[in-house]
């Protein structure tokens, strides 16, 4: 079927059909321009300063989005809404947070790999093939180098 025929049968534009054919999965929405917050842009520097100062304070004494909104309104003359302040603070706190995934290595599981390395033996540089075996639970490892990558190498 042609793209024109598909568009006609499903009642969608030919551009939409072309996108569907170009991607195996829908690409999703992509923002074309950065987010503009005309009422908030003048106060972003102040919000960032408060959030930077909060890093040195105990957790219970840090600013919440609501408290930042109240201070902006009362001290700085901010006339915007709470939602744009809340969204900005959430974005700033999320980007500043360090993330990690804890590793878990059950006992009895191992990792093995083969590779090549340049080694110096008797003053001459040559390629050696190696086998590396690792037990991450106990941090034990075993590495052995061979002159060739064959089953007969001892």
C-alpha positions as a Markdown table, in Angstrom:
| # | Residue | x | y | z |
|---|---|---|---|---|
| 1 | Unk | 0.0 | 0.0 | 0.0 |
| 2 | Unk | 1.2 | 3.5 | -0.7 |
| 3 | Unk | 1.6 | 6.1 | 2.1 |
| 4 | Unk | -1.2 | 8.1 | 0.5 |
| 5 | Unk | -3.6 | 5.1 | 0.5 |
| 6 | Unk | -2.7 | 4.4 | 4.2 |
| 7 | Unk | -3.4 | 8.0 | 5.1 |
| 8 | Unk | -6.7 | 7.9 | 3.3 |
| 9 | Unk | -7.8 | 4.6 | 4.9 |
| 10 | Unk | -7.0 | 5.6 | 8.5 |
| 11 | Unk | -7.9 | 9.2 | 8.2 |
| 12 | Unk | -4.5 | 10.6 | 9.2 |
| 13 | Unk | -2.1 | 12.9 | 7.5 |
| 14 | Unk | 0.7 | 11.6 | 5.1 |
| 15 | Unk | 3.2 | 13.2 | 7.4 |
| 16 | Unk | 2.0 | 11.0 | 10.3 |
| 17 | Unk | 2.2 | 8.0 | 8.1 |
| 18 | Unk | 5.8 | 8.9 | 7.1 |
| 19 | Unk | 6.8 | 9.2 | 10.8 |
| 20 | Unk | 5.2 | 5.9 | 11.7 |
| 21 | Unk | 7.1 | 4.2 | 8.9 |
| 22 | Unk | 10.4 | 5.9 | 9.9 |
| 23 | Unk | 10.4 | 4.8 | 13.5 |
| 24 | Unk | 9.9 | 1.3 | 14.9 |
| 25 | Unk | 8.5 | 2.8 | 18.1 |
| 26 | Unk | 6.7 | 6.2 | 18.4 |
| 27 | Unk | 9.4 | 8.9 | 19.1 |
| 28 | Unk | 7.1 | 10.6 | 21.6 |
| 29 | Unk | 6.8 | 14.4 | 22.1 |
| 30 | Unk | 10.0 | 16.5 | 21.7 |
| 31 | Unk | 10.0 | 20.0 | 22.9 |
| 32 | Unk | 11.2 | 22.3 | 20.1 |
| 33 | Unk | 12.0 | 25.4 | 22.3 |
| 34 | Unk | 13.2 | 25.7 | 25.9 |
| 35 | Unk | 10.5 | 26.3 | 28.6 |
| 36 | Unk | 9.7 | 30.0 | 29.0 |
| 37 | Unk | 8.4 | 31.2 | 32.3 |
| 38 | Unk | 8.0 | 35.0 | 31.7 |
| 39 | Unk | 6.8 | 35.7 | 35.3 |
| 40 | Unk | 9.3 | 33.5 | 37.0 |
| 41 | Unk | 12.5 | 34.2 | 34.9 |
| 42 | Unk | 13.3 | 37.4 | 36.8 |
| 43 | Unk | 13.3 | 35.4 | 40.1 |
| 44 | Unk | 15.2 | 32.3 | 39.1 |
| 45 | Unk | 18.5 | 33.6 | 40.4 |
| 46 | Unk | 17.0 | 34.2 | 43.8 |
| 47 | Unk | 15.4 | 30.8 | 44.0 |
| 48 | Unk | 18.8 | 29.2 | 43.0 |
| 49 | Unk | 20.6 | 31.1 | 45.8 |
| 50 | Unk | 18.0 | 29.9 | 48.4 |
| 51 | Unk | 18.4 | 26.3 | 47.2 |
| 52 | Unk | 22.2 | 26.6 | 47.2 |
| 53 | Unk | 22.1 | 27.9 | 50.8 |
| 54 | Unk | 19.8 | 25.1 | 51.8 |
| 55 | Unk | 22.5 | 22.5 | 51.0 |
| 56 | Unk | 24.4 | 23.5 | 54.1 |
| 57 | Unk | 21.3 | 23.4 | 56.3 |
| 58 | Unk | 19.8 | 20.4 | 58.1 |
| 59 | Unk | 17.1 | 18.7 | 56.1 |
| 60 | Unk | 14.2 | 20.0 | 58.2 |
| 61 | Unk | 15.3 | 23.6 | 57.8 |
| 62 | Unk | 15.4 | 23.6 | 54.0 |
| 63 | Unk | 13.0 | 25.5 | 51.8 |
| 64 | Unk | 9.9 | 23.8 | 50.5 |
| 65 | Unk | 8.4 | 24.9 | 47.2 |
| 66 | Unk | 5.5 | 26.5 | 49.2 |
| 67 | Unk | 7.9 | 28.4 | 51.4 |
| 68 | Unk | 9.9 | 29.6 | 48.4 |
| 69 | Unk | 6.6 | 30.8 | 46.8 |
| 70 | Unk | 5.6 | 32.6 | 49.9 |
| 71 | Unk | 9.0 | 34.4 | 50.2 |
| 72 | Unk | 8.9 | 35.4 | 46.6 |
| 73 | Unk | 5.5 | 36.8 | 47.0 |
| 74 | Unk | 6.1 | 38.6 | 50.3 |
| 75 | Unk | 9.8 | 39.7 | 49.9 |
| 76 | Unk | 10.3 | 40.1 | 46.2 |
| 77 | Unk | 6.9 | 41.1 | 44.8 |
| 78 | Unk | 6.3 | 38.0 | 42.7 |
| 79 | Unk | 2.8 | 38.0 | 41.2 |
| 80 | Unk | 2.9 | 34.6 | 39.5 |
| 81 | Unk | 1.3 | 31.3 | 40.5 |
| 82 | Unk | 2.4 | 28.6 | 42.9 |
| 83 | Unk | 2.5 | 25.9 | 40.2 |
| 84 | Unk | 5.3 | 27.4 | 38.1 |
| 85 | Unk | 7.4 | 27.9 | 41.3 |
| 86 | Unk | 6.7 | 24.3 | 42.4 |
| 87 | Unk | 7.6 | 22.8 | 38.9 |
| 88 | Unk | 10.8 | 24.8 | 38.8 |
| 89 | Unk | 11.9 | 23.8 | 42.3 |
| 90 | Unk | 11.1 | 20.2 | 41.6 |
| 91 | Unk | 13.3 | 20.3 | 38.5 |
| 92 | Unk | 16.2 | 22.0 | 40.3 |
| 93 | Unk | 16.1 | 19.5 | 43.2 |
| 94 | Unk | 15.9 | 16.6 | 40.9 |
| 95 | Unk | 18.8 | 17.6 | 38.8 |
| 96 | Unk | 21.0 | 18.4 | 41.8 |
| 97 | Unk | 20.5 | 15.0 | 43.4 |
| 98 | Unk | 23.2 | 12.3 | 43.1 |
| 99 | Unk | 21.7 | 9.0 | 42.0 |
| 100 | Unk | 23.2 | 5.5 | 42.3 |
| 101 | Unk | 22.0 | 1.9 | 41.9 |
| 102 | Unk | 23.3 | -0.4 | 44.5 |
| 103 | Unk | 25.0 | -3.5 | 43.2 |
| 104 | Unk | 24.1 | -6.9 | 44.5 |
| 105 | Unk | 26.2 | -9.9 | 43.8 |
| 106 | Unk | 24.8 | -13.2 | 45.1 |
| 107 | Unk | 27.2 | -15.8 | 46.3 |
| 108 | Unk | 28.2 | -18.4 | 43.7 |
| 109 | Unk | 27.8 | -16.1 | 40.7 |
| 110 | Unk | 30.8 | -15.4 | 38.6 |
| 111 | Unk | 31.9 | -13.3 | 35.6 |
| 112 | Unk | 34.4 | -14.4 | 33.0 |
| 113 | Unk | 36.0 | -12.7 | 30.1 |
| 114 | Unk | 38.7 | -13.2 | 27.4 |
| 115 | Unk | 40.9 | -10.5 | 26.1 |
| 116 | Unk | 44.3 | -9.4 | 24.6 |
| 117 | Unk | 47.0 | -7.3 | 26.1 |
| 118 | Unk | 50.5 | -6.1 | 25.0 |
| 119 | Unk | 53.1 | -7.5 | 27.5 |
| 120 | Unk | 56.9 | -7.2 | 27.8 |
| 121 | Unk | 58.6 | -10.6 | 28.2 |
| 122 | Unk | 62.4 | -10.7 | 28.1 |
| 123 | Unk | 62.5 | -7.1 | 26.9 |
| 124 | Unk | 60.4 | -7.8 | 23.8 |
| 125 | Unk | 56.8 | -6.5 | 23.5 |
| 126 | Unk | 54.3 | -9.1 | 22.3 |
| 127 | Unk | 50.6 | -9.8 | 22.4 |
| 128 | Unk | 49.2 | -12.1 | 25.1 |
| 129 | Unk | 45.7 | -13.5 | 25.3 |
| 130 | Unk | 44.2 | -13.7 | 28.8 |
| 131 | Unk | 41.4 | -15.3 | 30.6 |
| 132 | Unk | 39.9 | -13.3 | 33.6 |
| 133 | Unk | 37.5 | -14.9 | 36.1 |
| 134 | Unk | 35.9 | -12.8 | 38.8 |
| 135 | Unk | 33.8 | -13.7 | 41.9 |
| 136 | Unk | 32.2 | -10.3 | 42.7 |
| 137 | Unk | 30.6 | -11.5 | 46.0 |
| 138 | Unk | 34.0 | -12.2 | 47.6 |
| 139 | Unk | 36.1 | -9.9 | 45.3 |
| 140 | Unk | 38.3 | -12.9 | 44.4 |
| 141 | Unk | 39.7 | -13.0 | 40.9 |
| 142 | Unk | 41.8 | -15.3 | 38.7 |
| 143 | Unk | 43.7 | -14.1 | 35.6 |
| 144 | Unk | 45.9 | -16.3 | 33.3 |
| 145 | Unk | 47.8 | -15.2 | 30.2 |
| 146 | Unk | 48.4 | -17.5 | 27.2 |
| 147 | Unk | 50.7 | -17.1 | 24.2 |
| 148 | Unk | 47.8 | -17.9 | 21.8 |
| 149 | Unk | 44.1 | -18.0 | 21.7 |
| 150 | Unk | 43.8 | -21.7 | 21.0 |
| 151 | Unk | 42.4 | -24.7 | 23.0 |
| 152 | Unk | 45.9 | -26.2 | 23.1 |
| 153 | Unk | 47.5 | -23.2 | 24.8 |
| 154 | Unk | 49.0 | -24.0 | 28.2 |
